[in-house]
Amino acid sequence: MSSMSANDDSLLSAITFLGLYEELRSDNLSHHMVHFNTSSQILKARMSELKQCDKVVFLRIHAESAMYHLSTRALFADTLPDEPDWAQLQQYLSMRPPSGAVEWTESPLLGSIPQLFTLILETTRLSRAVPLSTALMEKAKTYLDEIQDNKLRLALLKSKIAAEYENLERTMELEVYCMPRLYLLALEIFLFKIMGPITTHADSPEIQKRADEAHVLFRSAPFQIIHDEMRPGPDPAYPFTESNCWPLMIIGCATTRQEHIATLKAVFLNLWRVRYSGYVRKVIRVVDAAWKINHAYCESKSAISPEEAMNSASEAMAPMDGLDVLIQRQGVGWGSFS
């Protein structure tokens, strides 16, 4: 059998496939991140091919797959990609699609705002350093500024699409605008918690404002199927897949209203029945644990006086709420929410 080199396309394809295959496992034996870390190292070794036109699509798709998985699964990982390695992966996003491609189709896997996934990874990196130093707090503030910039970009993209398409398909609006919008709201929630780990809770006004915005989005036309099809069972038209689990997890941990919890339960039930993915199972466990903690937190808060509540907010160990499950120094462990 002939040996393979890092430049062998079939090696990169096989490793990416193994990562995708292992992620389907719904037990604690999946090692899919090993494969995506390996593919990122292979892509690092193939940087010299960035200017080869015949490799543009192939290499970019594999780079986007690695970036997507390494960022959105980072909350469950013990170690995160090094910043220099990630910076090299990002260079693959500079590879341009064929001329004539519309702006929102440049990234086939990462969507209309591919920079979102760098923000997700770096925000997760910050969560491992809570409480933040002065320098890291400034970095968190720059991420919030980037989120605002991306909100403006999303609004412009939505206007462009509406101008170019007389009858805008729900699927296009969902992929180009609604899903990235969910990611941005989730990032804001996560950052607010990281920046104020003791004083920021799921029921804080700035958190609930974003959670409510997310649930208003769930009630918009592109998401109508999650209300028309509130029944378990596979549906190929279902708008959620594992690619949308990261924002659902963050928003889920911030959700406190019973009607919103009911909506998310239906979303997760359908998502599990459609995919049976190990990642989906992990996310469901985390969100379910967060809801229980939020309920206990609300009950404990109502049982103490306002003065006691203020004192607890200034202590090193404030009452735990649902968002606290996301702040882990070494990753959210599989067994933590069994």
CSV table of C-alpha atoms in Angstrom, one decimal:
chain,number,residue,atom,x,y,z
A,1,MET,CA,0.0,0.0,0.0
A,2,SER,CA,1.5,3.3,-1.0
A,3,SER,CA,2.1,5.9,1.7
A,4,MET,CA,0.1,9.1,1.9
A,5,SER,CA,1.4,12.7,2.2
A,6,ALA,CA,-0.2,15.8,3.6
A,7,ASN,CA,-0.7,16.9,0.0
A,8,ASP,CA,-2.9,13.9,-0.8
A,9,ASP,CA,-6.5,15.1,-1.3
A,10,SER,CA,-7.9,11.8,-0.3
A,11,LEU,CA,-6.2,11.9,3.1
A,12,LEU,CA,-7.8,15.3,3.9
A,13,SER,CA,-11.2,14.0,2.7
A,14,ALA,CA,-10.9,10.8,4.7
A,15,ILE,CA,-10.0,12.7,7.9
A,16,THR,CA,-12.9,15.2,7.5
A,17,PHE,CA,-15.3,12.3,6.8
A,18,LEU,CA,-14.1,10.5,10.0
A,19,GLY,CA,-14.8,13.6,12.0
A,20,LEU,CA,-18.3,13.9,10.7
A,21,TYR,CA,-18.9,10.2,11.2
A,22,GLU,CA,-17.7,10.1,14.8
A,23,GLU,CA,-19.8,13.2,15.7
A,24,LEU,CA,-22.9,11.1,15.0
A,25,ARG,CA,-22.1,9.0,18.0
A,26,SER,CA,-24.4,9.8,20.9
A,27,ASP,CA,-22.2,8.3,23.6
A,28,ASN,CA,-19.1,9.6,25.4
A,29,LEU,CA,-16.6,7.7,23.2
A,30,SER,CA,-16.6,10.0,20.2
A,31,HIS,CA,-13.2,11.6,19.4
A,32,HIS,CA,-14.4,13.6,16.4
A,33,MET,CA,-12.3,16.7,17.5
A,34,VAL,CA,-9.1,14.7,17.0
A,35,HIS,CA,-10.0,14.5,13.3
A,36,PHE,CA,-10.8,18.2,12.9
A,37,ASN,CA,-7.6,19.1,14.7
A,38,THR,CA,-5.7,16.8,12.4
A,39,SER,CA,-7.4,18.3,9.3
A,40,SER,CA,-6.4,21.8,10.5
A,41,GLN,CA,-2.8,20.7,10.7
A,42,ILE,CA,-2.9,19.2,7.2
A,43,LEU,CA,-4.3,22.5,5.9
A,44,LYS,CA,-1.5,24.4,7.7
A,45,ALA,CA,1.0,22.2,5.8
A,46,ARG,CA,-0.8,23.0,2.5
A,47,MET,CA,-0.6,26.7,2.8
A,48,SER,CA,1.6,26.9,-0.3
A,49,GLU,CA,-1.4,25.8,-2.4
A,50,LEU,CA,-3.4,28.9,-1.6
A,51,LYS,CA,-2.8,30.4,-5.0
A,52,GLN,CA,-3.6,27.3,-7.0
A,53,CYS,CA,-6.9,28.0,-8.7
A,54,ASP,CA,-7.8,24.3,-9.2
A,55,LYS,CA,-7.6,23.8,-5.4
A,56,VAL,CA,-9.6,26.8,-4.3
A,57,VAL,CA,-13.0,25.2,-3.7
A,58,PHE,CA,-11.7,21.9,-2.3
A,59,LEU,CA,-9.3,23.5,0.3
A,60,ARG,CA,-11.7,26.2,1.3
A,61,ILE,CA,-14.5,23.8,2.0
A,62,HIS,CA,-12.2,21.6,4.2
A,63,ALA,CA,-10.9,24.7,6.0
A,64,GLU,CA,-14.4,26.0,6.7
A,65,SER,CA,-15.4,22.6,8.0
A,66,ALA,CA,-12.5,22.6,10.4
A,67,MET,CA,-13.2,26.2,11.5
A,68,TYR,CA,-16.8,25.5,12.0
A,69,HIS,CA,-16.3,22.4,14.2
A,70,LEU,CA,-13.3,23.6,16.1
A,71,SER,CA,-15.2,26.8,17.1
A,72,THR,CA,-18.7,25.6,17.8
A,73,ARG,CA,-17.5,22.5,19.7
A,74,ALA,CA,-14.9,24.5,21.7
A,75,LEU,CA,-17.1,24.7,24.8
A,76,PHE,CA,-16.8,20.9,25.1
A,77,ALA,CA,-13.1,20.8,24.4
A,78,ASP,CA,-10.3,20.6,27.0
A,79,THR,CA,-7.9,22.5,24.8
A,80,LEU,CA,-8.5,25.2,22.2
A,81,PRO,CA,-6.7,25.7,18.9
A,82,ASP,CA,-3.6,28.0,19.2
A,83,GLU,CA,-4.1,31.5,18.0
A,84,PRO,CA,-1.3,31.3,15.3
A,85,ASP,CA,-2.8,28.0,13.9
A,86,TRP,CA,-6.2,29.6,13.8
A,87,ALA,CA,-4.8,32.6,12.0
A,88,GLN,CA,-3.4,30.4,9.3
A,89,LEU,CA,-6.7,28.6,8.9
A,90,GLN,CA,-8.4,32.0,8.4
A,91,GLN,CA,-6.1,32.6,5.4
A,92,TYR,CA,-8.2,30.1,3.5
A,93,LEU,CA,-11.1,32.5,3.7
A,94,SER,CA,-9.2,34.9,1.5
A,95,MET,CA,-9.5,32.4,-1.3
A,96,ARG,CA,-12.1,34.0,-3.6
A,97,PRO,CA,-14.9,32.1,-5.3
A,98,PRO,CA,-15.4,32.3,-9.1
A,99,SER,CA,-16.2,35.8,-10.4
A,100,GLY,CA,-19.8,36.5,-10.5
A,101,ALA,CA,-20.6,34.8,-7.2
A,102,VAL,CA,-22.9,36.9,-5.0
A,103,GLU,CA,-21.5,38.2,-1.7
A,104,TRP,CA,-23.6,35.9,0.6
A,105,THR,CA,-22.5,32.7,-1.1
A,106,GLU,CA,-18.7,33.2,-0.7
A,107,SER,CA,-18.5,30.8,2.3
A,108,PRO,CA,-20.3,27.6,1.4
A,109,LEU,CA,-20.3,26.3,5.0
A,110,LEU,CA,-19.7,29.3,7.3
A,111,GLY,CA,-22.5,31.4,5.7
A,112,SER,CA,-22.9,35.1,5.1
A,113,ILE,CA,-20.6,36.2,8.0
A,114,PRO,CA,-17.7,33.7,8.2
A,115,GLN,CA,-16.0,35.9,10.8
A,116,LEU,CA,-18.7,34.8,13.3
A,117,PHE,CA,-16.8,31.5,13.9
A,118,THR,CA,-13.6,33.3,14.9
A,119,LEU,CA,-15.7,35.4,17.3
A,120,ILE,CA,-17.1,32.2,18.7
A,121,LEU,CA,-13.7,30.6,19.3
A,122,GLU,CA,-12.2,33.8,20.8
A,123,THR,CA,-15.2,34.3,23.1
A,124,THR,CA,-14.9,30.7,24.3
A,125,ARG,CA,-11.2,31.4,24.9
A,126,LEU,CA,-12.2,34.4,27.1
A,127,SER,CA,-14.6,32.2,29.0
A,128,ARG,CA,-11.6,30.1,30.2
A,129,ALA,CA,-10.1,33.2,31.7
A,130,VAL,CA,-13.0,34.5,33.9
A,131,PRO,CA,-12.7,36.8,35.8
A,132,LEU,CA,-11.1,38.8,33.0
A,133,SER,CA,-8.0,41.0,33.4
A,134,THR,CA,-8.2,44.6,32.3
A,135,ALA,CA,-6.5,43.7,28.9
A,136,LEU,CA,-9.0,40.8,28.3
A,137,MET,CA,-11.9,43.0,29.2
A,138,GLU,CA,-10.8,45.5,26.5
A,139,LYS,CA,-10.6,42.6,24.1
A,140,ALA,CA,-14.2,41.5,25.0
A,141,LYS,CA,-15.3,45.1,24.3
A,142,THR,CA,-13.8,45.0,20.9
A,143,TYR,CA,-15.7,41.7,20.2
A,144,LEU,CA,-18.9,43.5,21.2
A,145,ASP,CA,-18.0,46.3,18.7
A,146,GLU,CA,-17.4,43.6,16.0
A,147,ILE,CA,-20.9,42.2,16.7
A,148,GLN,CA,-22.5,45.6,16.2
A,149,ASP,CA,-20.6,46.0,12.9
A,150,ASN,CA,-21.8,42.5,11.8
A,151,LYS,CA,-25.4,43.4,12.7
A,152,LEU,CA,-25.2,46.4,10.3
A,153,ARG,CA,-23.6,44.2,7.6
A,154,LEU,CA,-26.5,41.7,8.1
A,155,ALA,CA,-29.1,44.4,7.7
A,156,LEU,CA,-27.4,45.5,4.5
A,157,LEU,CA,-27.3,42.0,3.1
A,158,LYS,CA,-31.0,41.6,3.9
A,159,SER,CA,-31.7,44.8,2.0
A,160,LYS,CA,-29.7,43.6,-1.0
A,161,ILE,CA,-31.4,40.3,-1.1
A,162,ALA,CA,-34.8,41.9,-0.9
A,163,ALA,CA,-33.9,44.2,-3.8
A,164,GLU,CA,-32.6,41.4,-6.0
A,165,TYR,CA,-35.3,38.8,-5.4
A,166,GLU,CA,-38.9,39.8,-5.9
A,167,ASN,CA,-40.2,36.7,-4.1
A,168,LEU,CA,-37.7,36.0,-1.4
A,169,GLU,CA,-37.6,32.4,-0.5
A,170,ARG,CA,-37.8,31.6,3.2
A,171,THR,CA,-34.8,29.3,3.0
A,172,MET,CA,-32.6,32.0,1.7
A,173,GLU,CA,-33.7,34.5,4.3
A,174,LEU,CA,-33.2,31.8,7.0
A,175,GLU,CA,-29.6,31.0,5.9
A,176,VAL,CA,-28.4,34.5,5.0
A,177,TYR,CA,-30.0,36.6,7.7
A,178,CYS,CA,-31.9,34.7,10.4
A,179,MET,CA,-29.3,32.1,11.4
A,180,PRO,CA,-26.4,34.6,11.5
A,181,ARG,CA,-28.7,36.9,13.5
A,182,LEU,CA,-29.2,34.1,16.1
A,183,TYR,CA,-25.5,33.6,16.3
A,184,LEU,CA,-24.9,37.3,17.0
A,185,LEU,CA,-27.5,37.4,19.7
A,186,ALA,CA,-26.0,34.3,21.3
A,187,LEU,CA,-22.5,35.9,21.2
A,188,GLU,CA,-23.8,39.0,22.9
A,189,ILE,CA,-25.4,36.9,25.7
A,190,PHE,CA,-22.2,34.9,26.1
A,191,LEU,CA,-20.0,38.0,26.2
A,192,PHE,CA,-22.2,39.8,28.7
A,193,LYS,CA,-21.9,36.8,31.1
A,194,ILE,CA,-18.2,36.5,30.6
A,195,MET,CA,-17.7,40.2,31.3
A,196,GLY,CA,-19.9,40.2,34.4
A,197,PRO,CA,-19.8,36.6,35.7
A,198,ILE,CA,-21.0,37.5,39.2
A,199,THR,CA,-23.5,40.3,38.4
A,200,THR,CA,-24.9,39.0,35.1
A,201,HIS,CA,-27.6,36.3,35.2
A,202,ALA,CA,-30.1,34.8,32.8
A,203,ASP,CA,-32.8,37.1,34.1
A,204,SER,CA,-30.6,40.3,33.8
A,205,PRO,CA,-32.3,42.9,31.5
A,206,GLU,CA,-29.5,42.9,28.9
A,207,ILE,CA,-29.7,39.1,28.7
A,208,GLN,CA,-33.5,38.9,28.5
A,209,LYS,CA,-33.6,41.6,25.8
A,210,ARG,CA,-31.4,39.4,23.5
A,211,ALA,CA,-33.3,36.2,24.5
A,212,ASP,CA,-36.6,37.9,23.7
A,213,GLU,CA,-35.2,39.1,20.3
A,214,ALA,CA,-34.2,35.5,19.5
A,215,HIS,CA,-37.7,34.2,20.3
A,216,VAL,CA,-39.3,37.0,18.2
A,217,LEU,CA,-37.1,35.7,15.4
A,218,PHE,CA,-38.4,32.2,16.0
A,219,ARG,CA,-41.9,33.5,15.4
A,220,SER,CA,-40.9,35.1,12.1
A,221,ALA,CA,-42.0,33.6,8.7
A,222,PRO,CA,-38.8,31.7,7.9
A,223,PHE,CA,-39.1,29.7,11.2
A,224,GLN,CA,-42.8,29.1,10.7
A,225,ILE,CA,-42.3,25.4,10.2
A,226,ILE,CA,-41.2,24.9,13.9
A,227,HIS,CA,-44.7,26.0,14.9
A,228,ASP,CA,-46.6,24.3,12.0
A,229,GLU,CA,-44.8,21.0,12.6
A,230,MET,CA,-44.7,20.7,16.4
A,231,ARG,CA,-44.5,17.0,16.3
A,232,PRO,CA,-41.5,14.6,16.6
A,233,GLY,CA,-40.3,12.9,13.5
A,234,PRO,CA,-37.9,13.4,10.6
A,235,ASP,CA,-38.7,16.3,8.3
A,236,PRO,CA,-36.2,17.2,5.6
A,237,ALA,CA,-37.5,20.8,5.5
A,238,TYR,CA,-36.8,21.3,9.2
A,239,PRO,CA,-34.8,24.6,9.5
A,240,PHE,CA,-32.5,23.5,12.3
A,241,THR,CA,-29.5,21.1,12.1
A,242,GLU,CA,-26.5,20.6,14.3
A,243,SER,CA,-25.0,23.7,12.5
A,244,ASN,CA,-27.5,25.8,14.5
A,245,CYS,CA,-27.0,24.1,17.9
A,246,TRP,CA,-24.4,26.6,19.2
A,247,PRO,CA,-26.7,29.7,19.3
A,248,LEU,CA,-29.6,27.5,20.4
A,249,MET,CA,-27.4,26.3,23.4
A,250,ILE,CA,-26.5,29.8,24.5
A,251,ILE,CA,-30.0,31.2,24.0
A,252,GLY,CA,-31.4,28.2,25.7
A,253,CYS,CA,-29.3,28.8,28.8
A,254,ALA,CA,-30.6,32.4,28.9
A,255,THR,CA,-34.3,31.4,28.4
A,256,THR,CA,-36.5,31.8,31.5
A,257,ARG,CA,-40.0,32.4,30.1
A,258,GLN,CA,-42.2,29.2,30.1
A,259,GLU,CA,-43.6,29.9,26.6
A,260,HIS,CA,-40.1,30.3,25.2
A,261,ILE,CA,-38.9,27.1,27.0
A,262,ALA,CA,-41.8,25.2,25.4
A,263,THR,CA,-40.8,26.5,21.9
A,264,LEU,CA,-37.2,25.4,22.4
A,265,LYS,CA,-38.2,22.0,23.8
A,266,ALA,CA,-40.1,21.4,20.5
A,267,VAL,CA,-37.1,22.6,18.5
A,268,PHE,CA,-34.8,20.3,20.3
A,269,LEU,CA,-37.2,17.3,20.1
A,270,ASN,CA,-37.5,17.7,16.4
A,271,LEU,CA,-33.8,18.2,16.0
A,272,TRP,CA,-32.9,15.1,18.0
A,273,ARG,CA,-35.4,13.0,16.0
A,274,VAL,CA,-34.1,14.3,12.7
A,275,ARG,CA,-30.4,14.0,13.4
A,276,TYR,CA,-29.7,11.6,16.4
A,277,SER,CA,-26.3,13.4,16.7
A,278,GLY,CA,-24.0,13.2,19.7
A,279,TYR,CA,-23.5,16.9,19.6
A,280,VAL,CA,-27.2,17.5,19.6
A,281,ARG,CA,-27.5,15.3,22.7
A,282,LYS,CA,-24.8,17.2,24.5
A,283,VAL,CA,-26.4,20.5,23.8
A,284,ILE,CA,-29.8,19.2,25.0
A,285,ARG,CA,-28.2,18.1,28.2
A,286,VAL,CA,-26.6,21.4,28.8
A,287,VAL,CA,-29.7,23.4,28.1
A,288,ASP,CA,-31.9,21.1,30.2
A,289,ALA,CA,-29.4,21.5,33.1
A,290,ALA,CA,-29.5,25.3,32.6
A,291,TRP,CA,-33.3,25.4,32.8
A,292,LYS,CA,-33.2,23.5,36.1
A,293,ILE,CA,-30.6,25.8,37.5
A,294,ASN,CA,-32.5,28.9,36.4
A,295,HIS,CA,-35.6,27.6,38.1
A,296,ALA,CA,-33.7,27.0,41.3
A,297,TYR,CA,-32.0,30.3,41.1
A,298,CYS,CA,-35.3,32.2,40.6
A,299,GLU,CA,-36.8,30.3,43.6
A,300,SER,CA,-33.8,31.0,45.8
A,301,LYS,CA,-33.8,34.7,44.8
A,302,SER,CA,-37.5,35.1,45.7
A,303,ALA,CA,-36.8,33.5,49.1
A,304,ILE,CA,-34.2,36.2,50.2
A,305,SER,CA,-34.5,39.9,50.8
A,306,PRO,CA,-33.3,42.5,48.3
A,307,GLU,CA,-30.5,43.4,50.8
A,308,GLU,CA,-29.3,39.7,50.9
A,309,ALA,CA,-29.5,39.5,47.1
A,310,MET,CA,-27.3,42.6,46.8
A,311,ASN,CA,-24.8,41.1,49.2
A,312,SER,CA,-24.6,37.8,47.4
A,313,ALA,CA,-23.9,39.7,44.1
A,314,SER,CA,-20.8,41.1,45.6
A,315,GLU,CA,-19.5,37.8,47.0
A,316,ALA,CA,-17.0,35.5,45.1
A,317,MET,CA,-19.6,32.8,45.1
A,318,ALA,CA,-22.9,34.3,43.9
A,319,PRO,CA,-25.9,32.0,43.4
A,320,MET,CA,-25.4,29.9,40.2
A,321,ASP,CA,-27.7,30.5,37.3
A,322,GLY,CA,-28.2,28.8,33.9
A,323,LEU,CA,-25.5,30.8,32.1
A,324,ASP,CA,-22.9,29.7,34.7
A,325,VAL,CA,-22.8,26.3,33.1
A,326,LEU,CA,-21.1,27.9,30.1
A,327,ILE,CA,-18.2,29.3,32.1
A,328,GLN,CA,-15.8,26.4,32.5
A,329,ARG,CA,-12.0,26.6,32.5
A,330,GLN,CA,-11.5,23.2,30.9
A,331,GLY,CA,-14.6,22.7,28.8
A,332,VAL,CA,-18.1,21.6,29.6
A,333,GLY,CA,-17.6,17.9,30.4
A,334,TRP,CA,-19.8,15.2,28.9
A,335,GLY,CA,-20.6,13.8,32.3
A,336,SER,CA,-21.4,17.1,34.0
A,337,PHE,CA,-25.1,17.1,32.9
A,338,SER,CA,-26.0,13.4,32.8
